[in-house]
CSV table of C-alpha atoms in Angstrom, one decimal:
chain,number,residue,atom,x,y,z
A,1,UNK,CA,-28.7,25.8,11.0
A,2,UNK,CA,-25.4,26.2,12.8
A,3,UNK,CA,-23.7,24.1,10.1
A,4,UNK,CA,-25.0,26.3,7.3
A,5,UNK,CA,-23.9,29.5,9.1
A,6,UNK,CA,-20.4,27.9,9.6
A,7,UNK,CA,-20.3,27.0,5.9
A,8,UNK,CA,-21.0,30.6,4.8
A,9,UNK,CA,-18.3,31.8,7.3
A,10,UNK,CA,-15.7,29.4,6.0
A,11,UNK,CA,-16.3,30.1,2.3
A,12,UNK,CA,-16.2,33.9,2.9
A,13,UNK,CA,-13.0,33.6,4.9
A,14,UNK,CA,-11.3,31.6,2.1
A,15,UNK,CA,-12.0,34.3,-0.6
A,16,UNK,CA,-14.4,37.1,-0.6
A,17,UNK,CA,-16.8,37.4,-3.5
A,18,UNK,CA,-15.7,34.0,-4.8
A,19,UNK,CA,-17.5,32.4,-7.7
A,20,UNK,CA,-19.8,29.4,-7.5
A,21,UNK,CA,-19.5,26.6,-10.1
A,22,UNK,CA,-21.3,23.4,-10.6
A,23,UNK,CA,-20.5,20.0,-11.9
A,24,UNK,CA,-22.1,20.7,-15.3
A,25,UNK,CA,-19.7,23.6,-15.9
A,26,UNK,CA,-16.6,21.4,-15.6
A,27,UNK,CA,-18.1,18.6,-17.7
A,28,UNK,CA,-19.0,21.0,-20.4
A,29,UNK,CA,-15.5,22.6,-20.4
A,30,UNK,CA,-13.8,19.2,-20.4
A,31,UNK,CA,-15.8,18.1,-23.5
A,32,UNK,CA,-15.2,21.3,-25.3
A,33,UNK,CA,-11.5,21.4,-24.7
A,34,UNK,CA,-10.8,17.7,-25.2
A,35,UNK,CA,-8.6,17.1,-28.3
A,36,UNK,CA,-9.7,13.4,-28.4
A,37,UNK,CA,-13.4,14.4,-28.7
A,38,UNK,CA,-12.5,16.8,-31.5
A,39,UNK,CA,-10.5,14.1,-33.2
A,40,UNK,CA,-13.5,11.7,-33.1
A,41,UNK,CA,-15.8,14.4,-34.5
A,42,UNK,CA,-13.4,15.0,-37.4
A,43,UNK,CA,-13.0,11.3,-38.0
A,44,UNK,CA,-16.8,11.0,-38.2
A,45,UNK,CA,-17.0,13.8,-40.7
A,46,UNK,CA,-14.1,12.2,-42.7
A,47,UNK,CA,-16.0,8.9,-42.8
A,48,UNK,CA,-19.0,10.6,-44.3
A,49,UNK,CA,-16.8,12.1,-47.0
A,50,UNK,CA,-15.2,8.7,-47.7
A,51,UNK,CA,-18.8,7.4,-48.2
A,52,UNK,CA,-19.5,10.1,-50.8
A,53,UNK,CA,-16.1,9.4,-52.5
A,54,UNK,CA,-17.1,5.7,-52.8
A,55,UNK,CA,-20.5,6.7,-54.3
A,56,UNK,CA,-18.7,8.9,-56.9
A,57,UNK,CA,-16.9,5.8,-58.2
A,58,UNK,CA,-20.3,4.5,-59.4
A,59,UNK,CA,-20.8,7.5,-61.6
A,60,UNK,CA,-19.5,7.9,-65.1
A,61,UNK,CA,-15.7,8.7,-65.2
A,62,UNK,CA,-15.1,11.2,-68.1
A,63,UNK,CA,-11.6,12.2,-69.3
A,64,UNK,CA,-10.2,14.2,-72.2
A,65,UNK,CA,-7.0,13.1,-73.9
A,66,UNK,CA,-5.0,14.9,-76.6
A,67,UNK,CA,-2.0,13.1,-78.3
A,68,UNK,CA,0.1,14.0,-81.3
A,69,UNK,CA,2.8,11.6,-82.7
A,70,UNK,CA,5.3,11.9,-85.6
A,71,UNK,CA,7.6,9.1,-86.6
A,72,UNK,CA,9.9,10.2,-89.5
A,73,UNK,CA,11.6,7.8,-92.0
A,74,UNK,CA,15.0,9.1,-93.0
A,75,UNK,CA,16.9,7.5,-95.9
A,76,UNK,CA,14.7,4.4,-95.5
A,77,UNK,CA,15.4,4.2,-91.8
A,78,UNK,CA,12.5,4.6,-89.3
A,79,UNK,CA,9.5,2.9,-87.8
A,80,UNK,CA,7.3,0.8,-90.0
A,81,UNK,CA,4.7,3.2,-91.3
A,82,UNK,CA,2.2,0.3,-91.5
A,83,UNK,CA,2.3,0.5,-87.7
A,84,UNK,CA,2.9,4.2,-87.0
A,85,UNK,CA,1.2,5.7,-90.0
A,86,UNK,CA,4.1,8.1,-89.9
A,87,UNK,CA,2.1,10.6,-87.9
A,88,UNK,CA,-1.1,10.7,-86.0
A,89,UNK,CA,-3.2,13.1,-83.9
A,90,UNK,CA,-6.0,12.3,-81.5
A,91,UNK,CA,-8.3,14.4,-79.4
A,92,UNK,CA,-10.8,12.2,-77.6
A,93,UNK,CA,-13.2,12.5,-74.7
A,94,UNK,CA,-13.6,9.0,-73.1
A,95,UNK,CA,-16.2,7.7,-70.7
A,96,UNK,CA,-16.0,4.7,-68.4
A,97,UNK,CA,-19.1,3.6,-66.5
A,98,UNK,CA,-18.9,0.7,-64.1
A,99,UNK,CA,-21.9,-1.6,-64.0
A,100,UNK,CA,-22.1,-3.3,-60.6
A,101,UNK,CA,-24.9,-5.3,-58.9
A,102,UNK,CA,-27.1,-3.8,-56.2
A,103,UNK,CA,-25.6,-6.3,-53.6
A,104,UNK,CA,-22.1,-5.0,-54.3
A,105,UNK,CA,-23.1,-1.4,-53.9
A,106,UNK,CA,-25.1,-2.2,-50.7
A,107,UNK,CA,-22.2,-4.1,-49.0
A,108,UNK,CA,-19.8,-1.3,-49.9
A,109,UNK,CA,-22.2,1.3,-48.4
A,110,UNK,CA,-22.7,-0.9,-45.4
A,111,UNK,CA,-18.9,-0.9,-44.7
A,112,UNK,CA,-18.8,2.9,-44.4
A,113,UNK,CA,-22.0,2.9,-42.3
A,114,UNK,CA,-20.4,0.4,-39.9
A,115,UNK,CA,-17.2,2.5,-39.8
A,116,UNK,CA,-19.2,5.6,-38.8
A,117,UNK,CA,-21.1,3.6,-36.2
A,118,UNK,CA,-17.8,2.4,-34.7
A,119,UNK,CA,-16.4,6.0,-34.6
A,120,UNK,CA,-19.6,7.3,-32.9
A,121,UNK,CA,-19.4,4.4,-30.4
A,122,UNK,CA,-15.7,5.2,-29.6
A,123,UNK,CA,-16.6,8.8,-29.2
A,124,UNK,CA,-19.4,8.0,-26.7
A,125,UNK,CA,-17.1,5.7,-24.7
A,126,UNK,CA,-14.4,8.5,-24.7
A,127,UNK,CA,-17.1,10.9,-23.4
A,128,UNK,CA,-18.1,8.4,-20.7
A,129,UNK,CA,-14.5,8.1,-19.6
A,130,UNK,CA,-13.9,11.8,-19.6
A,131,UNK,CA,-17.1,12.5,-17.6
A,132,UNK,CA,-16.3,9.9,-15.1
A,133,UNK,CA,-12.8,11.4,-14.4
A,134,UNK,CA,-14.3,14.9,-14.1
A,135,UNK,CA,-17.1,13.7,-11.7
A,136,UNK,CA,-14.6,11.8,-9.6
A,137,UNK,CA,-12.3,14.8,-9.2
A,138,UNK,CA,-15.3,17.1,-8.5
A,139,UNK,CA,-16.5,14.8,-5.8
A,140,UNK,CA,-13.0,14.7,-4.3
A,141,UNK,CA,-12.7,18.5,-4.3
A,142,UNK,CA,-16.2,18.9,-2.9
A,143,UNK,CA,-15.3,16.5,-0.1
A,144,UNK,CA,-12.3,18.7,0.8
A,145,UNK,CA,-14.6,21.7,1.1
A,146,UNK,CA,-17.0,19.7,3.2
A,147,UNK,CA,-14.3,18.7,5.6
A,148,UNK,CA,-13.3,22.4,5.9
A,149,UNK,CA,-16.8,23.1,7.2
A,150,UNK,CA,-16.7,20.4,9.8
A,151,UNK,CA,-13.2,21.3,11.0
A,152,UNK,CA,-14.0,25.0,11.1
A,153,UNK,CA,-17.0,24.2,13.2
A,154,UNK,CA,-14.7,22.5,15.7
A,155,UNK,CA,-12.4,25.5,15.8
A,156,UNK,CA,-15.4,27.6,16.8
A,157,UNK,CA,-16.2,25.1,19.5
A,158,UNK,CA,-12.6,25.0,20.7
A,159,UNK,CA,-12.3,28.8,20.8
A,160,UNK,CA,-15.4,29.1,22.9
A,161,UNK,CA,-14.0,26.4,25.2
A,162,UNK,CA,-10.6,28.2,25.3
A,163,UNK,CA,-12.2,31.5,26.3
A,164,UNK,CA,-14.2,29.8,29.1
A,165,UNK,CA,-11.1,27.9,30.3
A,166,UNK,CA,-9.0,31.0,30.3
A,167,UNK,CA,-11.4,32.8,32.6
A,168,UNK,CA,-11.6,29.7,34.9
A,169,UNK,CA,-7.8,29.4,34.9
A,170,UNK,CA,-7.5,33.1,35.9
A,171,UNK,CA,-9.8,32.3,38.8
A,172,UNK,CA,-7.5,29.4,39.7
A,173,UNK,CA,-10.2,26.8,39.0
A,174,UNK,CA,-7.9,25.1,36.5
A,175,UNK,CA,-4.2,24.9,36.2
A,176,UNK,CA,-2.2,26.9,33.7
A,177,UNK,CA,-1.0,23.7,32.1
A,178,UNK,CA,-4.6,22.7,31.5
A,179,UNK,CA,-5.2,25.9,29.6
A,180,UNK,CA,-2.0,25.4,27.6
A,181,UNK,CA,-2.9,21.8,26.7
A,182,UNK,CA,-6.3,23.0,25.5
A,183,UNK,CA,-4.8,26.0,23.6
A,184,UNK,CA,-2.4,23.6,21.9
A,185,UNK,CA,-5.4,21.6,20.6
A,186,UNK,CA,-6.9,24.7,19.2
A,187,UNK,CA,-3.7,25.5,17.3
A,188,UNK,CA,-3.5,22.0,16.0
A,189,UNK,CA,-7.1,22.3,14.7
A,190,UNK,CA,-6.3,25.6,13.0
A,191,UNK,CA,-3.4,24.0,11.3
A,192,UNK,CA,-5.6,21.1,10.1
A,193,UNK,CA,-8.1,23.6,8.6
A,194,UNK,CA,-5.3,25.5,6.9
A,195,UNK,CA,-4.0,22.2,5.3
A,196,UNK,CA,-7.6,21.3,4.2
A,197,UNK,CA,-7.9,24.7,2.5
A,198,UNK,CA,-4.7,24.1,0.7
A,199,UNK,CA,-5.8,20.6,-0.3
A,200,UNK,CA,-9.1,22.1,-1.6
A,201,UNK,CA,-7.2,24.6,-3.7
A,202,UNK,CA,-5.0,21.8,-5.1
A,203,UNK,CA,-8.1,19.7,-5.8
A,204,UNK,CA,-9.6,22.7,-7.7
A,205,UNK,CA,-6.3,23.0,-9.7
A,206,UNK,CA,-6.5,19.3,-10.7
A,207,UNK,CA,-10.2,19.7,-11.7
A,208,UNK,CA,-9.3,22.7,-13.9
A,209,UNK,CA,-6.4,20.7,-15.3
A,210,UNK,CA,-8.6,17.8,-16.3
A,211,UNK,CA,-11.1,20.2,-17.8
A,212,UNK,CA,-8.5,21.8,-20.0
A,213,UNK,CA,-8.8,25.1,-18.3
A,214,UNK,CA,-6.1,27.5,-17.1
A,215,UNK,CA,-7.6,29.0,-13.9
A,216,UNK,CA,-6.4,29.5,-10.3
A,217,UNK,CA,-9.5,31.3,-9.1
A,218,UNK,CA,-10.7,30.0,-5.7
A,219,UNK,CA,-14.4,29.1,-6.4
A,220,UNK,CA,-17.1,27.4,-4.4
A,221,UNK,CA,-18.5,24.1,-5.7
A,222,UNK,CA,-22.2,23.4,-5.4
A,223,UNK,CA,-23.2,20.0,-4.0
A,224,UNK,CA,-23.1,17.4,-6.8
A,225,UNK,CA,-26.5,15.8,-7.5
A,226,UNK,CA,-25.4,12.2,-8.1
A,227,UNK,CA,-27.8,9.3,-7.8
A,228,UNK,CA,-28.0,5.8,-9.1
A,229,UNK,CA,-29.3,5.6,-12.6
A,230,UNK,CA,-31.6,3.1,-14.2
A,231,UNK,CA,-29.9,-0.2,-14.7
A,232,UNK,CA,-29.8,-1.3,-18.3
A,233,UNK,CA,-29.5,-5.0,-19.3
A,234,UNK,CA,-25.9,-5.7,-20.1
A,235,UNK,CA,-26.7,-6.3,-23.8
A,236,UNK,CA,-28.0,-2.7,-24.1
A,237,UNK,CA,-25.0,-1.0,-22.6
A,238,UNK,CA,-22.5,0.8,-24.7
A,239,UNK,CA,-19.7,-1.6,-23.7
A,240,UNK,CA,-21.5,-4.6,-25.2
A,241,UNK,CA,-22.3,-2.6,-28.3
A,242,UNK,CA,-18.6,-2.8,-29.2
A,243,UNK,CA,-18.9,-6.5,-29.7
A,244,UNK,CA,-22.0,-6.1,-31.9
A,245,UNK,CA,-20.2,-3.6,-34.1
A,246,UNK,CA,-17.2,-5.9,-34.4
A,247,UNK,CA,-19.5,-8.7,-35.4
A,248,UNK,CA,-21.1,-6.6,-38.1
A,249,UNK,CA,-17.6,-5.7,-39.4
A,250,UNK,CA,-16.7,-9.3,-39.8
A,251,UNK,CA,-20.0,-10.2,-41.6
A,252,UNK,CA,-19.6,-7.3,-43.9
A,253,UNK,CA,-16.0,-8.3,-44.6
A,254,UNK,CA,-17.3,-11.7,-45.8
A,255,UNK,CA,-19.6,-10.0,-48.2
A,256,UNK,CA,-16.8,-7.8,-49.5
A,257,UNK,CA,-14.7,-10.9,-50.1
A,258,UNK,CA,-17.4,-12.5,-52.1
A,259,UNK,CA,-17.9,-9.3,-54.1
A,260,UNK,CA,-14.3,-9.6,-55.3
A,261,UNK,CA,-15.1,-12.8,-57.1
A,262,UNK,CA,-18.1,-11.6,-58.9
A,263,UNK,CA,-17.8,-10.7,-62.6
A,264,UNK,CA,-17.4,-7.0,-63.3
A,265,UNK,CA,-18.7,-5.2,-66.3
A,266,UNK,CA,-17.8,-1.7,-67.6
A,267,UNK,CA,-19.3,0.4,-70.4
A,268,UNK,CA,-16.6,2.1,-72.5
A,269,UNK,CA,-16.9,4.8,-75.0
A,270,UNK,CA,-15.1,7.8,-76.5
A,271,UNK,CA,-15.7,10.5,-79.1
A,272,UNK,CA,-13.5,13.0,-80.9
A,273,UNK,CA,-10.8,13.3,-83.6
A,274,UNK,CA,-8.4,10.5,-84.5
A,275,UNK,CA,-6.3,10.7,-87.7
A,276,UNK,CA,-3.1,9.7,-89.4
A,277,UNK,CA,-3.4,12.4,-92.0
A,278,UNK,CA,-3.0,9.8,-94.8
A,279,UNK,CA,-6.5,10.2,-96.3
A,280,UNK,CA,-9.1,12.9,-95.9
A,281,UNK,CA,-8.0,13.9,-92.4
A,282,UNK,CA,-10.9,16.3,-92.1
A,283,UNK,CA,-13.3,13.4,-92.1
A,284,UNK,CA,-11.6,11.6,-89.1
A,285,UNK,CA,-14.1,12.7,-86.5
A,286,UNK,CA,-16.1,9.8,-84.9
A,287,UNK,CA,-16.8,7.8,-81.8
A,288,UNK,CA,-16.5,4.3,-80.4
A,289,UNK,CA,-18.3,2.2,-77.8
A,290,UNK,CA,-17.5,-1.1,-76.1
A,291,UNK,CA,-17.9,-3.3,-73.1
A,292,UNK,CA,-15.3,-4.6,-70.7
A,293,UNK,CA,-15.9,-7.9,-68.8
A,294,UNK,CA,-13.7,-9.4,-66.1
A,295,UNK,CA,-14.4,-12.9,-64.7
A,296,UNK,CA,-12.3,-14.2,-61.9
A,297,UNK,CA,-11.5,-17.9,-62.4
A,298,UNK,CA,-8.8,-19.1,-60.0
A,299,UNK,CA,-6.6,-17.4,-57.5
A,300,UNK,CA,-5.1,-20.3,-55.5
A,301,UNK,CA,-8.1,-20.8,-53.2
A,302,UNK,CA,-7.6,-17.4,-51.5
A,303,UNK,CA,-11.4,-16.9,-51.2
A,304,UNK,CA,-11.8,-19.9,-49.0
A,305,UNK,CA,-8.7,-19.0,-46.9
A,306,UNK,CA,-10.0,-15.5,-46.3
A,307,UNK,CA,-13.4,-16.8,-45.1
A,308,UNK,CA,-11.6,-19.2,-42.7
A,309,UNK,CA,-9.8,-16.1,-41.3
A,310,UNK,CA,-13.2,-14.5,-40.8
A,311,UNK,CA,-14.5,-17.5,-39.0
A,312,UNK,CA,-11.6,-17.3,-36.6
A,313,UNK,CA,-12.3,-13.6,-36.0
A,314,UNK,CA,-15.9,-14.4,-35.2
A,315,UNK,CA,-14.8,-17.0,-32.6
A,316,UNK,CA,-12.3,-14.5,-31.1
A,317,UNK,CA,-15.0,-11.8,-30.8
A,318,UNK,CA,-17.4,-14.3,-29.1
A,319,UNK,CA,-14.6,-15.3,-26.6
A,320,UNK,CA,-13.8,-11.7,-25.7
A,321,UNK,CA,-17.5,-11.0,-25.3
A,322,UNK,CA,-18.0,-13.9,-23.0
A,323,UNK,CA,-15.0,-13.0,-20.9
A,324,UNK,CA,-16.0,-9.4,-20.7
A,325,UNK,CA,-19.6,-10.4,-19.6
A,326,UNK,CA,-18.2,-12.3,-16.7
A,327,UNK,CA,-15.9,-9.5,-15.6
A,328,UNK,CA,-18.8,-7.0,-16.1
A,329,UNK,CA,-21.1,-9.0,-13.8
A,330,UNK,CA,-18.4,-9.4,-11.2
A,331,UNK,CA,-17.5,-5.8,-11.3
A,332,UNK,CA,-21.1,-4.7,-10.6
A,333,UNK,CA,-21.3,-7.3,-7.7
A,334,UNK,CA,-18.2,-5.9,-6.1
A,335,UNK,CA,-19.3,-2.3,-6.5
A,336,UNK,CA,-22.7,-2.9,-5.1
A,337,UNK,CA,-21.2,-4.8,-2.2
A,338,UNK,CA,-18.9,-1.8,-1.5
A,339,UNK,CA,-21.9,0.5,-1.7
A,340,UNK,CA,-23.7,-1.5,0.9
A,341,UNK,CA,-20.6,-1.5,3.1
A,342,UNK,CA,-20.4,2.3,3.0
A,343,UNK,CA,-24.1,2.4,4.1
A,344,UNK,CA,-23.3,0.1,7.0
A,345,UNK,CA,-20.2,2.1,7.9
A,346,UNK,CA,-22.2,5.3,7.7
A,347,UNK,CA,-24.8,4.0,10.2
A,348,UNK,CA,-22.1,2.9,12.6
A,349,UNK,CA,-20.3,6.2,12.4
A,350,UNK,CA,-23.5,8.1,13.1
A,351,UNK,CA,-24.2,5.9,16.1
A,352,UNK,CA,-20.7,6.7,17.5
A,353,UNK,CA,-21.0,10.4,16.7
A,354,UNK,CA,-24.2,10.6,18.8
A,355,UNK,CA,-22.3,9.2,21.7
A,356,UNK,CA,-19.3,11.5,21.4
A,357,UNK,CA,-21.6,14.5,20.8
A,358,UNK,CA,-23.3,13.6,24.1
A,359,UNK,CA,-19.9,13.3,25.8
A,360,UNK,CA,-18.9,16.7,24.5
A,361,UNK,CA,-22.0,18.3,25.9
A,362,UNK,CA,-21.5,16.7,29.2
A,363,UNK,CA,-17.8,17.8,29.4
A,364,UNK,CA,-18.9,21.4,28.5
A,365,UNK,CA,-21.2,21.4,31.5
A,366,UNK,CA,-18.5,20.0,33.7
A,367,UNK,CA,-16.0,22.6,32.3
A,368,UNK,CA,-18.3,25.4,33.5
A,369,UNK,CA,-18.5,23.9,37.0
A,370,UNK,CA,-14.8,23.2,37.1
A,371,UNK,CA,-15.2,19.4,37.3
A,372,UNK,CA,-14.0,18.5,33.8
A,373,UNK,CA,-10.8,16.7,33.2
A,374,UNK,CA,-9.2,18.7,30.4
A,375,UNK,CA,-7.3,15.8,28.9
A,376,UNK,CA,-10.5,13.8,28.7
A,377,UNK,CA,-12.3,16.8,27.1
A,378,UNK,CA,-9.5,17.2,24.6
A,379,UNK,CA,-9.7,13.5,23.7
A,380,UNK,CA,-13.4,13.7,23.3
A,381,UNK,CA,-13.1,16.7,21.0
A,382,UNK,CA,-10.4,14.8,19.0
A,383,UNK,CA,-12.8,11.9,18.7
A,384,UNK,CA,-15.6,14.1,17.4
A,385,UNK,CA,-13.2,15.7,14.8
A,386,UNK,CA,-12.0,12.3,13.7
A,387,UNK,CA,-15.6,10.9,13.4
A,388,UNK,CA,-16.8,13.9,11.5
A,389,UNK,CA,-14.0,13.5,9.0
A,390,UNK,CA,-14.7,9.8,8.7
A,391,UNK,CA,-18.4,10.6,8.1
A,392,UNK,CA,-17.5,13.1,5.4
A,393,UNK,CA,-15.0,10.7,3.8
A,394,UNK,CA,-17.6,7.8,3.9
A,395,UNK,CA,-20.1,10.1,2.2
A,396,UNK,CA,-17.6,11.0,-0.5
A,397,UNK,CA,-16.7,7.3,-1.0
A,398,UNK,CA,-20.4,6.6,-1.5
A,399,UNK,CA,-20.7,9.2,-4.2
A,400,UNK,CA,-17.6,7.9,-5.9
A,401,UNK,CA,-19.0,4.4,-5.9
A,402,UNK,CA,-22.3,5.6,-7.3
A,403,UNK,CA,-20.4,7.4,-10.1
A,404,UNK,CA,-18.5,4.2,-10.8
A,405,UNK,CA,-21.7,2.1,-10.9
A,406,UNK,CA,-23.4,4.6,-13.2
A,407,UNK,CA,-20.4,4.4,-15.5
A,408,UNK,CA,-21.0,0.7,-16.1
A,409,UNK,CA,-24.9,0.5,-16.0
A,410,UNK,CA,-25.9,3.5,-18.1
A,411,UNK,CA,-25.2,4.8,-21.6
A,412,UNK,CA,-24.6,8.4,-20.7
């Protein structure tokens, strides 16, 4: 109860009518303001358009062409009229329809699908990275605010002790030097709180900077609700998904290589006016149709060489995946080990804090009776302040570790 009252007092003393913001606010702002996320969103839209452009190549390509040509023969000099006909006019509408197999169309469509999946995956990883940075800084800023509360509580305790000691000094129970030593401790603690408030303001500035906001308002941060998330099997995490997408790219690339060596067929046609004006030009309206067939025969064994390159790419991808898996497992082992260490440290600090709190209470009673050693009392208060700050820092370290573990074990 006392701690809550002290918290309200500190926050009001920092800035009256200050706003209160939570972690979700800063994450949302960071995602909205991030140019990298905007870039990925636009790349995903562009990939969808590229897929539509590719599909349009399968549709008939129609074009209109108008040509007029005149090759005069002067004094027997000029182009051979058997070739040029002297003059010609053509106005044709042509059509070209590619005829491709279903497998070719599917592999081309698959390449755009994989590209889109890769971009979405990169965007998700970018969001994870951004969220982690914001959460880390939010925890740090909240930790500074929490330390203000503890240290302000000690100022209240010291001021009460100083008032009591002043009266006892005036009654000659304690020396003037004892009172000045104690008063010096009070001033040191006030300086500590001032520095913590400045640190908190700087931490808020960094948090706004990372969120892409321009804001110097002194706000209160709500307690972050950060807990360990459900652990996914490594293969299901977003980090291993990268290797899966890379593997799909290589497989699809092999299909595209094979497609290049398949025969291609095109349906050709045109209709319109084509005339040399030599004989009944008004009858030279007509049309033509045809087929175009292309069959690759030999290109210096490039197909085999390209497939060999793909096999090397597959081997490289598997090597990176194996190495990353080992590092991933080791990373989680170290993080969980550190998390256990913070729990052990927290228990030890709480045990010491109970002893120092009991010592403070005993010294307060001795102070009233005039039997307390002021230097011992000051040392005991200093120990309490140090332990409280260590408890707060250990709790913040625990939240930072949980955030780090969540980054690796979850997909959000």
